[in-house]
PDB file of N, CA and C in Angstrom:
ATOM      1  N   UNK A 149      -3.232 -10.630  -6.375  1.00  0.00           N
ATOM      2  CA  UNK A 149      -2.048  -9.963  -5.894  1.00  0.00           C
ATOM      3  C   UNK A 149      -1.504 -10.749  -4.705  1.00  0.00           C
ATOM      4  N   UNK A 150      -0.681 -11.123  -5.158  1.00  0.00           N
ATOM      5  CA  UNK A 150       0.406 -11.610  -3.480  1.00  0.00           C
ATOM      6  C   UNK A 150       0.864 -10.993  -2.379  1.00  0.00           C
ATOM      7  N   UNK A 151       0.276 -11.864  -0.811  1.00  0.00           N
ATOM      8  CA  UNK A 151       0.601 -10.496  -0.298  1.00  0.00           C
ATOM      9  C   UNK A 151       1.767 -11.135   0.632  1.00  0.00           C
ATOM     10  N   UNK A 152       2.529 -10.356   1.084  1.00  0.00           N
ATOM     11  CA  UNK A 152       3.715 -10.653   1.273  1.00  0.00           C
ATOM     12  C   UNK A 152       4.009 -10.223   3.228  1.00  0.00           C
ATOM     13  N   UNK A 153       3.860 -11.208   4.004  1.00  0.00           N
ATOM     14  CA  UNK A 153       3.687 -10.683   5.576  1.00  0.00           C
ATOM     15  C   UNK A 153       5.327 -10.785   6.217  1.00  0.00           C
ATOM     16  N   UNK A 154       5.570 -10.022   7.288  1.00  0.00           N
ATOM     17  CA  UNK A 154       7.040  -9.611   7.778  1.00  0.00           C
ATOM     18  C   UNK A 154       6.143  -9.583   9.224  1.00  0.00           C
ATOM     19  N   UNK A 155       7.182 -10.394   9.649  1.00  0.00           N
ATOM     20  CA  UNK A 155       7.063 -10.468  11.529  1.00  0.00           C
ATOM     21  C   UNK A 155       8.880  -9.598  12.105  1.00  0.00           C
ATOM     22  N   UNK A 156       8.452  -8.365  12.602  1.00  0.00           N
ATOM     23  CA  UNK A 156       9.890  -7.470  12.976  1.00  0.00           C
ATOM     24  C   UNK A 156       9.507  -7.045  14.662  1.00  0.00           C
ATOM     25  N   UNK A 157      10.664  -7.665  15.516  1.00  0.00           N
ATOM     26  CA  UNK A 157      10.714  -7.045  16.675  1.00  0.00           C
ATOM     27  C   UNK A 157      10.629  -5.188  17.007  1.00  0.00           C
ATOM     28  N   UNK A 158      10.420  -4.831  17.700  1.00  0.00           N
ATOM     29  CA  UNK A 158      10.737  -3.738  17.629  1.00  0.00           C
ATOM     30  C   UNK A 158      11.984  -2.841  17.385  1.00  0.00           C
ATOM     31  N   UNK A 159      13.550  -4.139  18.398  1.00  0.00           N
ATOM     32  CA  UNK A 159      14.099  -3.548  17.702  1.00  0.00           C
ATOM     33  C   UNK A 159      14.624  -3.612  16.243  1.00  0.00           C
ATOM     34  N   UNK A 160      14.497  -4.310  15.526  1.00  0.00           N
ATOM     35  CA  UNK A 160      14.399  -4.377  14.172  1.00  0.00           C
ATOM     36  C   UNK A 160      14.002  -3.251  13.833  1.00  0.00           C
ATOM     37  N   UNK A 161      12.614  -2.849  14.255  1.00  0.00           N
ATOM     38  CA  UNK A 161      12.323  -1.904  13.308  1.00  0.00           C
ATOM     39  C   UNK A 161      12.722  -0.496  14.040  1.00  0.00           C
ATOM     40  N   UNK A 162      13.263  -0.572  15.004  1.00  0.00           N
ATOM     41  CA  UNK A 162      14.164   0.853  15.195  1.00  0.00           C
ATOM     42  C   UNK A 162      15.588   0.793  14.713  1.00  0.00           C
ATOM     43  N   UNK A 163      16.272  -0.425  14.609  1.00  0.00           N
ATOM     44  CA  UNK A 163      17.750  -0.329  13.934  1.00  0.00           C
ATOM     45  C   UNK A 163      17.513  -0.321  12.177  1.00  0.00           C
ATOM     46  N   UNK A 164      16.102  -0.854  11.564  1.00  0.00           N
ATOM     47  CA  UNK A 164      15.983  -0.619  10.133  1.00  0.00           C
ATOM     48  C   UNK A 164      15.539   0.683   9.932  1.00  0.00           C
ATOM     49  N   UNK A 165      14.455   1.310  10.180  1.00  0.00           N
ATOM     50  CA  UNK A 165      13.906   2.720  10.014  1.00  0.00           C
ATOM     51  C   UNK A 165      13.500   3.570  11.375  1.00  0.00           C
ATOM     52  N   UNK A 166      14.408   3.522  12.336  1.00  0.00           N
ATOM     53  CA  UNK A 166      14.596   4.438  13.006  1.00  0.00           C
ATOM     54  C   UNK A 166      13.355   5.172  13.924  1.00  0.00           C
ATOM     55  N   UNK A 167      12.286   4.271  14.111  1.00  0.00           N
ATOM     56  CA  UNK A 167      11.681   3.847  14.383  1.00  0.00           C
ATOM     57  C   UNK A 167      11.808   3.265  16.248  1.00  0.00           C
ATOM     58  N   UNK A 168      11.263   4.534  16.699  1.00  0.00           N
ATOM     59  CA  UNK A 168      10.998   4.547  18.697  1.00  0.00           C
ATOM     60  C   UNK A 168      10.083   3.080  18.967  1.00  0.00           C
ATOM     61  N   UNK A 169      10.271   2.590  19.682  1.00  0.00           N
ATOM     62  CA  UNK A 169       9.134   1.935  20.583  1.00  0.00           C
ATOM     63  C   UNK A 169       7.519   2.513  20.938  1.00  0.00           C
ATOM     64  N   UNK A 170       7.690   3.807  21.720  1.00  0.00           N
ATOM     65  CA  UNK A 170       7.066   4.256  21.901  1.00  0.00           C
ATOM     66  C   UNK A 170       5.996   4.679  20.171  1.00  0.00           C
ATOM     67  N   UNK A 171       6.533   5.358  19.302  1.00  0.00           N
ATOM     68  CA  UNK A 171       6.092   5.431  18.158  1.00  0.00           C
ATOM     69  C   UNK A 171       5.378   4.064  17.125  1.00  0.00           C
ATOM     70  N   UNK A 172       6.143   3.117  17.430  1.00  0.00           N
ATOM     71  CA  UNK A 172       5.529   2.002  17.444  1.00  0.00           C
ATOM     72  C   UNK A 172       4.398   1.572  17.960  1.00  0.00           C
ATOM     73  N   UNK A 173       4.263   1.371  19.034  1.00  0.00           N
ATOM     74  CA  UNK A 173       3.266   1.449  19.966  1.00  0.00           C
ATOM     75  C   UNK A 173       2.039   2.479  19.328  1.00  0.00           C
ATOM     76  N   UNK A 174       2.062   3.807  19.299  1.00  0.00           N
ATOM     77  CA  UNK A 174       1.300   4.696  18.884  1.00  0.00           C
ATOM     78  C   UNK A 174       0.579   4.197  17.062  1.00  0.00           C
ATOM     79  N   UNK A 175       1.209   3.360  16.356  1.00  0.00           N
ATOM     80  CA  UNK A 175       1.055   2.810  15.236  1.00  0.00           C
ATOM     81  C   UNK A 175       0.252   1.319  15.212  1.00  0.00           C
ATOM     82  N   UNK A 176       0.562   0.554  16.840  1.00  0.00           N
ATOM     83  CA  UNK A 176      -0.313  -0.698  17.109  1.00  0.00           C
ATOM     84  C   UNK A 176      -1.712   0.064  17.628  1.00  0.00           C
ATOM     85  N   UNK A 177      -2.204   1.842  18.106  1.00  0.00           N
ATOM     86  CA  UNK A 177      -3.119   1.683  18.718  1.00  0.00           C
ATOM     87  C   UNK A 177      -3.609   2.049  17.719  1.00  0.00           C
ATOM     88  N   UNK A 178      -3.159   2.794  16.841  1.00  0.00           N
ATOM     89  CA  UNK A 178      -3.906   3.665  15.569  1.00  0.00           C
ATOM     90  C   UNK A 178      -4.482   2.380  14.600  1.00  0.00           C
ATOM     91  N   UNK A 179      -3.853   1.125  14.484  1.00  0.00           N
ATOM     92  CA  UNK A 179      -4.546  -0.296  13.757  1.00  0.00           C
ATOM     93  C   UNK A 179      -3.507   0.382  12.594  1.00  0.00           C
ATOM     94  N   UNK A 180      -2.366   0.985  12.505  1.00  0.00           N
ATOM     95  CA  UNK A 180      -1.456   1.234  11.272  1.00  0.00           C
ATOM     96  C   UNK A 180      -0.362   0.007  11.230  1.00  0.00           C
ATOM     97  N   UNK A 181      -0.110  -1.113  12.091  1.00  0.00           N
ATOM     98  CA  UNK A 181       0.295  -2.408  12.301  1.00  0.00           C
ATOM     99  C   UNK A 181      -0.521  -3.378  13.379  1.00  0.00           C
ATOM    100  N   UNK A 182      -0.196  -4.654  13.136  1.00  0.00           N
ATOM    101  CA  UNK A 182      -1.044  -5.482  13.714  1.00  0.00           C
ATOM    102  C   UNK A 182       0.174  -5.907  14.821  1.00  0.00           C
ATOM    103  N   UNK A 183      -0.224  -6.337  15.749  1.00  0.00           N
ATOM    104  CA  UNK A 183       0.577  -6.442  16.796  1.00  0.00           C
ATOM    105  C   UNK A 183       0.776  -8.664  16.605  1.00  0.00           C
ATOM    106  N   UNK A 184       2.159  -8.860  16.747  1.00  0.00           N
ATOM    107  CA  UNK A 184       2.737 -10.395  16.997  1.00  0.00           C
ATOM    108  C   UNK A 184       2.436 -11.330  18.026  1.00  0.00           C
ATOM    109  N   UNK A 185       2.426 -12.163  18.073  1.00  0.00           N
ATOM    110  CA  UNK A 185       1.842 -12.904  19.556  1.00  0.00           C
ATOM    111  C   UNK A 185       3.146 -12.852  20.516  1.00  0.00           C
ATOM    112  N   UNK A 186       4.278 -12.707  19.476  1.00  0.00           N
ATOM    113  CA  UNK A 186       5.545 -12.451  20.813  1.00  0.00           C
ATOM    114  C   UNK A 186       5.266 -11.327  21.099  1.00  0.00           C
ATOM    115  N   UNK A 187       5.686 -10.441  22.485  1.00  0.00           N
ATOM    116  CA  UNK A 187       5.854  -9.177  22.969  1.00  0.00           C
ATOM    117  C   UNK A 187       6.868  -8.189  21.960  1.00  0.00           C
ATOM    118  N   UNK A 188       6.714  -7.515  22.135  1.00  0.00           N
ATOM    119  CA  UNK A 188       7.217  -6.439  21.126  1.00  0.00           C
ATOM    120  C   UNK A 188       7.597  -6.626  19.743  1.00  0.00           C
ATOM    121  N   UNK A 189       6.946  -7.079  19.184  1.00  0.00           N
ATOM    122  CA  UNK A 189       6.500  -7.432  18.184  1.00  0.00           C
ATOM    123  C   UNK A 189       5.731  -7.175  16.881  1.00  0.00           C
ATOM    124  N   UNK A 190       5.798  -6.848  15.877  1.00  0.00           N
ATOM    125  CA  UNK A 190       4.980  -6.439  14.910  1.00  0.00           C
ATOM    126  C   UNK A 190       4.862  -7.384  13.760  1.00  0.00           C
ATOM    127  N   UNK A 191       3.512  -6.964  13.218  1.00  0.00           N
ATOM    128  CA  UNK A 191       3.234  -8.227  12.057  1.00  0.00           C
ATOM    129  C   UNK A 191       3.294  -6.664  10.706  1.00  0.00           C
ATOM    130  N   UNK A 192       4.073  -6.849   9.662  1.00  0.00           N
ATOM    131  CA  UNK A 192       3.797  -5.782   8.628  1.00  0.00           C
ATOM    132  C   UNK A 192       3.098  -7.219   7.509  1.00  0.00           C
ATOM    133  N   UNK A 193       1.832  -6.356   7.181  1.00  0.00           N
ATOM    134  CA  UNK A 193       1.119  -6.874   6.137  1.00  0.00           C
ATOM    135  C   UNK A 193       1.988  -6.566   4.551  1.00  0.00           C
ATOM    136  N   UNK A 194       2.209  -5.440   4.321  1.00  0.00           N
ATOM    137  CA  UNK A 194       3.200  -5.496   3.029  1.00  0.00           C
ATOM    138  C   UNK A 194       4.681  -4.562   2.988  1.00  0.00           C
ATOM    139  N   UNK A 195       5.407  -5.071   2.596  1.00  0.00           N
ATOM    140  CA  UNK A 195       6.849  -4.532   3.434  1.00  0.00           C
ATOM    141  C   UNK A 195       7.350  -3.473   2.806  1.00  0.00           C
ATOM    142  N   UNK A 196       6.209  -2.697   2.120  1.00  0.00           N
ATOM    143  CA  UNK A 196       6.235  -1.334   1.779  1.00  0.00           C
ATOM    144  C   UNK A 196       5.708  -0.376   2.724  1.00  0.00           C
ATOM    145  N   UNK A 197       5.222  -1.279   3.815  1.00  0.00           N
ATOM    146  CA  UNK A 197       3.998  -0.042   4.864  1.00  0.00           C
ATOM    147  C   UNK A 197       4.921   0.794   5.292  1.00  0.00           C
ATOM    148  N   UNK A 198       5.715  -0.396   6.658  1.00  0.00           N
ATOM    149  CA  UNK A 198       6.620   0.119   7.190  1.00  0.00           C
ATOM    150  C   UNK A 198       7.553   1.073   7.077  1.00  0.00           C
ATOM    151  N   UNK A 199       8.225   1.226   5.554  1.00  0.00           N
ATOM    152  CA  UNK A 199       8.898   2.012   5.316  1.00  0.00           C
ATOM    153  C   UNK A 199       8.277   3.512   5.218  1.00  0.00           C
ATOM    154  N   UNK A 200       7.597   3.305   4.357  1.00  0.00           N
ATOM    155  CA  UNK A 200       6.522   4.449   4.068  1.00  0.00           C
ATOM    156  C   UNK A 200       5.903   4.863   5.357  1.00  0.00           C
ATOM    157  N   UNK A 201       6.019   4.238   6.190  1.00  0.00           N
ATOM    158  CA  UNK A 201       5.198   4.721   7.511  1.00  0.00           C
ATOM    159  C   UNK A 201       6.215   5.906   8.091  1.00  0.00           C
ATOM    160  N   UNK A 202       7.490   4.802   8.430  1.00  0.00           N
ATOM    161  CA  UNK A 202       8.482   5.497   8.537  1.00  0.00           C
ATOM    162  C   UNK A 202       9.332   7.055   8.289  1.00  0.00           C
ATOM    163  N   UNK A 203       9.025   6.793   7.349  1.00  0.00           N
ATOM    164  CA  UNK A 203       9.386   7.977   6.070  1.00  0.00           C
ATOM    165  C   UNK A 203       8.337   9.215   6.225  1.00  0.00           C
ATOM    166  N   UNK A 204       7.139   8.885   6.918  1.00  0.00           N
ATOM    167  CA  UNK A 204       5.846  10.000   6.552  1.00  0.00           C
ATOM    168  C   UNK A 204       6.237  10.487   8.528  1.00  0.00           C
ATOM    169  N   UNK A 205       6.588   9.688   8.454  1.00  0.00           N
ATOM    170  CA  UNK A 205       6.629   9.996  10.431  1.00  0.00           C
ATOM    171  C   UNK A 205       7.932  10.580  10.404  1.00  0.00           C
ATOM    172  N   UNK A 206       8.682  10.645  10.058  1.00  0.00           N
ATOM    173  CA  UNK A 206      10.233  11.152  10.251  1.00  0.00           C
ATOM    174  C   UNK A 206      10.108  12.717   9.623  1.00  0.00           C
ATOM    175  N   UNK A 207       9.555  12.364   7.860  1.00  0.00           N
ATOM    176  CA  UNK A 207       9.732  14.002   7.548  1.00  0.00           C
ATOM    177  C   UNK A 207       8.663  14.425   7.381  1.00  0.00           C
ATOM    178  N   UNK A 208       7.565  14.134   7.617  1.00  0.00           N
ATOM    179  CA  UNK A 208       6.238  15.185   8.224  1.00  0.00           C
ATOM    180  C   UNK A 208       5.825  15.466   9.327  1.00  0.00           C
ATOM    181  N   UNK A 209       6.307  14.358  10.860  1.00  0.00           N
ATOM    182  CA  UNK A 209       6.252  14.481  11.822  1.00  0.00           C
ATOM    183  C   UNK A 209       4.391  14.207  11.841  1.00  0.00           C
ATOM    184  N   UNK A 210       3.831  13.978  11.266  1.00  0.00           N
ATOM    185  CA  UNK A 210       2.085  13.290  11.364  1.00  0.00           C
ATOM    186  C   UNK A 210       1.480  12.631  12.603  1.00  0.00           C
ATOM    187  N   UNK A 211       0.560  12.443  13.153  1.00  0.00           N
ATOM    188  CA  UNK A 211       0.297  12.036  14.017  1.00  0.00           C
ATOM    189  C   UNK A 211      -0.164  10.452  13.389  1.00  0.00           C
ATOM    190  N   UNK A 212      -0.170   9.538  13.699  1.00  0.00           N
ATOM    191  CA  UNK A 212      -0.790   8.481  13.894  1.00  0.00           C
ATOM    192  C   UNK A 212      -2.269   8.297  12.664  1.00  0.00           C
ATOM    193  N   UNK A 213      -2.744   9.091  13.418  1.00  0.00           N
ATOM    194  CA  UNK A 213      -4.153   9.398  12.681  1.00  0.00           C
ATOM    195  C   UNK A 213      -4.176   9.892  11.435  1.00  0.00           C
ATOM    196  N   UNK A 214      -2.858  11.062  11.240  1.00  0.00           N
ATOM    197  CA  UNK A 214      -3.223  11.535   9.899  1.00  0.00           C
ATOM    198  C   UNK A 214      -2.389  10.622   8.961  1.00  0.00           C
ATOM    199  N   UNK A 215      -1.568   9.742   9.632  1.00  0.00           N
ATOM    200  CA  UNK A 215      -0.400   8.666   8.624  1.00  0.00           C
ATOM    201  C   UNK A 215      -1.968   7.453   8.280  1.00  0.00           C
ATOM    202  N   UNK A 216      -2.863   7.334   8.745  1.00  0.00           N
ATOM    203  CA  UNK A 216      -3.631   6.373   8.754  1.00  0.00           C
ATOM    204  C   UNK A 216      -4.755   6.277   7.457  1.00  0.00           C
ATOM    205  N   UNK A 217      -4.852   8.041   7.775  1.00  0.00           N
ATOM    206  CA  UNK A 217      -5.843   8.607   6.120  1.00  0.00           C
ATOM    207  C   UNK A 217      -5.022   8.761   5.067  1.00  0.00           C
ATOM    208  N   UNK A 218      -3.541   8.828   4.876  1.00  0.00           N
ATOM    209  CA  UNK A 218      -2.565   8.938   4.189  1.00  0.00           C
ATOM    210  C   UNK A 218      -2.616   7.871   3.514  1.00  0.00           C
ATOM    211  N   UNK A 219      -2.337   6.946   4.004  1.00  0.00           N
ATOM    212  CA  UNK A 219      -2.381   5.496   3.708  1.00  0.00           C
ATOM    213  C   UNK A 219      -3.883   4.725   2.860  1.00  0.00           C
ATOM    214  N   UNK A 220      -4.501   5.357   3.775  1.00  0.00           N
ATOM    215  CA  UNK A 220      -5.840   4.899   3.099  1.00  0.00           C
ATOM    216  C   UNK A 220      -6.033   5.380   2.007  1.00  0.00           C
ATOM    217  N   UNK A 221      -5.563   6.987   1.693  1.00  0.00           N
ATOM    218  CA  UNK A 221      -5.854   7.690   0.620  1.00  0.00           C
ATOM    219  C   UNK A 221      -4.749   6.884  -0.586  1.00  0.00           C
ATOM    220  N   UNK A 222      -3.972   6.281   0.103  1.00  0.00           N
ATOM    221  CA  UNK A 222      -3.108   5.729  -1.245  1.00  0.00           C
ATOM    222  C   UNK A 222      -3.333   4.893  -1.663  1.00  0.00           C
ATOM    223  N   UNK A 223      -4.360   3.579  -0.271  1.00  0.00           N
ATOM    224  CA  UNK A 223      -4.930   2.438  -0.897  1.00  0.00           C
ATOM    225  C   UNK A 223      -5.671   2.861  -2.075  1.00  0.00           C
ATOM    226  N   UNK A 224      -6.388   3.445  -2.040  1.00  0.00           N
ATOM    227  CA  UNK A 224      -7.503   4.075  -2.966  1.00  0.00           C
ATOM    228  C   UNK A 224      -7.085   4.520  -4.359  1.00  0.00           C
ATOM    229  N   UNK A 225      -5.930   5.254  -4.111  1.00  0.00           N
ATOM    230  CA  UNK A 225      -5.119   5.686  -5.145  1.00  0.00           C
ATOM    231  C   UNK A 225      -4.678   4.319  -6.416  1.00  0.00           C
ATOM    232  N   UNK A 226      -4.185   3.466  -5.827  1.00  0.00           N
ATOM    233  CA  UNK A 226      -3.594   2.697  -6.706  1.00  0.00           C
ATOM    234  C   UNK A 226      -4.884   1.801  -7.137  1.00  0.00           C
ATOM    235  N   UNK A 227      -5.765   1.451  -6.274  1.00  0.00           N
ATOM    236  CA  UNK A 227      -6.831   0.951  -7.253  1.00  0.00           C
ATOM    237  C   UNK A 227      -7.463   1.523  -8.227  1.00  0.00           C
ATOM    238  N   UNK A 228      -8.002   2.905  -7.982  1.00  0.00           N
ATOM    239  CA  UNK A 228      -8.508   3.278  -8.975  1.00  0.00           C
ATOM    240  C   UNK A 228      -7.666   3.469 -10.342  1.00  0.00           C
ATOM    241  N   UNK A 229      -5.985   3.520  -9.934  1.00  0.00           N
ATOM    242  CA  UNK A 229      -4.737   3.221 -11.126  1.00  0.00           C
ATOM    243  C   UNK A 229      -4.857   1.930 -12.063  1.00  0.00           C
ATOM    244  N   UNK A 230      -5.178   0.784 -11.398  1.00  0.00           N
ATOM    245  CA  UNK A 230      -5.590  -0.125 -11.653  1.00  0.00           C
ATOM    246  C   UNK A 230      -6.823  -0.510 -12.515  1.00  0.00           C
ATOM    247  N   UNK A 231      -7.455   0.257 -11.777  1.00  0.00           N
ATOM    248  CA  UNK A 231      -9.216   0.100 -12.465  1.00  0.00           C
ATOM    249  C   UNK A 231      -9.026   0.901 -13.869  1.00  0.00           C
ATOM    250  N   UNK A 232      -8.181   2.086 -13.394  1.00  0.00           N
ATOM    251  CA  UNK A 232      -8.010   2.655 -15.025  1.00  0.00           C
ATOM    252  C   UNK A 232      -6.991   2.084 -15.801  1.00  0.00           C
ATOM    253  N   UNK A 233      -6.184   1.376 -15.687  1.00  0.00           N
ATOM    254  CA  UNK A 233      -5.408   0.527 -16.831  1.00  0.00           C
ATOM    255  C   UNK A 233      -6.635  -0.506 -17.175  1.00  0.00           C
ATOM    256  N   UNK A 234      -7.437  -0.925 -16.393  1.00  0.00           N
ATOM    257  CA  UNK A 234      -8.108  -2.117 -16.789  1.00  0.00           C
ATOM    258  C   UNK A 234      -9.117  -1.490 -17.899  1.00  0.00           C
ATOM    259  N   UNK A 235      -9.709  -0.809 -17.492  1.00  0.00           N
ATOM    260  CA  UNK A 235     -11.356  -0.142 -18.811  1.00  0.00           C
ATOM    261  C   UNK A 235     -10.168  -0.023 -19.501  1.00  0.00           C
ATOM    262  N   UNK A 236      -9.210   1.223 -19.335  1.00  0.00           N
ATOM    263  CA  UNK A 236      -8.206   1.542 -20.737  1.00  0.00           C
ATOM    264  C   UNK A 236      -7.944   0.211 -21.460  1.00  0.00           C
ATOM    265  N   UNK A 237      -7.498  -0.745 -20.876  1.00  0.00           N
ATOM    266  CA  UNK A 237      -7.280  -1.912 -21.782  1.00  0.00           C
ATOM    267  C   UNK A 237      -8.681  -2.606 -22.610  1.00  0.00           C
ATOM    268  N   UNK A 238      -9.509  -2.462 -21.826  1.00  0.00           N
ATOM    269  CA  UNK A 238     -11.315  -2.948 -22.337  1.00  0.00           C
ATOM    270  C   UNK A 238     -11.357  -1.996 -23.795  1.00  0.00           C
ATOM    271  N   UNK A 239     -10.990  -0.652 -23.214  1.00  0.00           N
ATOM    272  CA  UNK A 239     -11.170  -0.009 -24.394  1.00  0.00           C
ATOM    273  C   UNK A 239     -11.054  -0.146 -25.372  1.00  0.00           C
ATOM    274  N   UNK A 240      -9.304  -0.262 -25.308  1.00  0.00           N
ATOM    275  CA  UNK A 240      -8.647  -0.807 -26.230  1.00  0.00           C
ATOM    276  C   UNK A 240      -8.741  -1.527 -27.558  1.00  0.00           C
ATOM    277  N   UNK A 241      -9.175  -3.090 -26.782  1.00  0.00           N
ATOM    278  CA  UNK A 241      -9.726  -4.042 -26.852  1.00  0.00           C
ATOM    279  C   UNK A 241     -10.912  -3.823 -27.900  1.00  0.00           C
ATOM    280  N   UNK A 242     -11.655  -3.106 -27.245  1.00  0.00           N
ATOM    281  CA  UNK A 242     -13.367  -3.012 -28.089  1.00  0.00           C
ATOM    282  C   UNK A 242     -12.846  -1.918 -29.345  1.00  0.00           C
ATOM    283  N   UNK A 243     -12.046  -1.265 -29.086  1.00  0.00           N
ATOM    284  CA  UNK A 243     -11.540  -0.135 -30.375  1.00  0.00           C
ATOM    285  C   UNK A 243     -10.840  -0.788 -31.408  1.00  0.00           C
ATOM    286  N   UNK A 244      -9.939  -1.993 -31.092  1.00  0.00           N
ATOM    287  CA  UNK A 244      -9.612  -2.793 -32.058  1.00  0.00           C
ATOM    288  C   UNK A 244     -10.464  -3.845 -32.932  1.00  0.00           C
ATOM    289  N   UNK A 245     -11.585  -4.164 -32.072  1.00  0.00           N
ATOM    290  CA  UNK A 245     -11.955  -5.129 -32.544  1.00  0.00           C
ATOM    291  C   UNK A 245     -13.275  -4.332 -33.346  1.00  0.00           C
ATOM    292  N   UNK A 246     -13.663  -3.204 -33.046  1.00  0.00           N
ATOM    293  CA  UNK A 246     -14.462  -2.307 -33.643  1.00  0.00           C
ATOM    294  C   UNK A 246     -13.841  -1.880 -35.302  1.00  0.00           C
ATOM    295  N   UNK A 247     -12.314  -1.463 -35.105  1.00  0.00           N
ATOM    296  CA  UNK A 247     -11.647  -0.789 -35.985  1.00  0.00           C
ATOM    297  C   UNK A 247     -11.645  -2.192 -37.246  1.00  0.00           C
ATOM    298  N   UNK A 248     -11.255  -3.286 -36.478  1.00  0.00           N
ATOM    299  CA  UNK A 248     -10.668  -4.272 -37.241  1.00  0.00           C
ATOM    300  C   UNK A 248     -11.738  -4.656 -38.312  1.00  0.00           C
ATOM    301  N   UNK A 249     -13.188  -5.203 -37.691  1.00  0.00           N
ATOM    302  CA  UNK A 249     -14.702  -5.231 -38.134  1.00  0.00           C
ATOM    303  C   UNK A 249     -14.723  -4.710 -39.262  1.00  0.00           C
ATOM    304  N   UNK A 250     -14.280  -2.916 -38.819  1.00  0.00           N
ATOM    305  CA  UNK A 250     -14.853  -2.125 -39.893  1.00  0.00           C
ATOM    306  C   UNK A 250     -14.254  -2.389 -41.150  1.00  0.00           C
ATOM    307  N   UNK A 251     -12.325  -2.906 -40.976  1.00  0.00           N
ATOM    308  CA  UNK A 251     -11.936  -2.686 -42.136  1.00  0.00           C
ATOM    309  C   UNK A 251     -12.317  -4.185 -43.098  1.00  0.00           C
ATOM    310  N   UNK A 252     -12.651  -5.062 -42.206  1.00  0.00           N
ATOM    311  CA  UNK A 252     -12.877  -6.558 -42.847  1.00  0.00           C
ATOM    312  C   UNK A 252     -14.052  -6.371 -43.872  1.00  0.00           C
ATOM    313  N   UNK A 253     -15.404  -5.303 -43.054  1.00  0.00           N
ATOM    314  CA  UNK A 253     -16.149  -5.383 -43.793  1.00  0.00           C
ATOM    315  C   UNK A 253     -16.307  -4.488 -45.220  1.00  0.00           C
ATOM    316  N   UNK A 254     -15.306  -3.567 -44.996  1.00  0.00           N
ATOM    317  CA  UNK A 254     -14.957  -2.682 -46.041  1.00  0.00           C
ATOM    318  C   UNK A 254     -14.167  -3.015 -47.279  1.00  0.00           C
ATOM    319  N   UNK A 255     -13.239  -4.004 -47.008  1.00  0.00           N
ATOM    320  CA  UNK A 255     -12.479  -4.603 -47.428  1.00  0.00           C
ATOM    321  C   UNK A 255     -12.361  -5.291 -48.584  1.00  0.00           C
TER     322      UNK A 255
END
């Protein structure tokens, strides 16, 4: 998977998603962004966080902490999405080549 990194000042990311300083800040202590070597500064690891961060902080009003298990709970989410397209496809796979067997040898 490609991962895709965004370096956004702060104000960037208060004129894109509306997005305080201060709230920012509260998101560099929580480890929910990595902080830039310039001053006010943010590094976004995939340029879906931010938004989604955004979005969970605006209309749930969440603290820091609970946007952090949110997140985590979604990392989790899409792998195991993943892991299940993958066996489903194994399955697949072994059901065809099971099915196919049977009819060759029947045949």
């Amino acid at each position: 998977m490609e991962m895709h990194v965004l370096t956004l000042t702060f104000q960037e990311c208060s004129a894109r998603y509306g997005l305080a300083p201060a709230a920012l800040r509260e998101f560099l202590q929580a480890g929910l962004l990595r902080a830039a070597p310039a001053p006010e500064t943010v590094i976004i690891d995939e340029p879906d966080d931010l938004p989604r961060l955004a979005r969970l902080h605006h209309e749930l009003g969440l603290a820091p902490e609970a946007l952090d298990i949110i997140l985590a709970m979604r990392q989790r989410l899409v792998r195991l999405q993943a892991t299940l397209a993958r066996e489903t496809a194994r399955a697949r796979q072994l059901e065809n080549f099971l099915l196919g067997g049977a009819v060759e040898d029947f045949g």
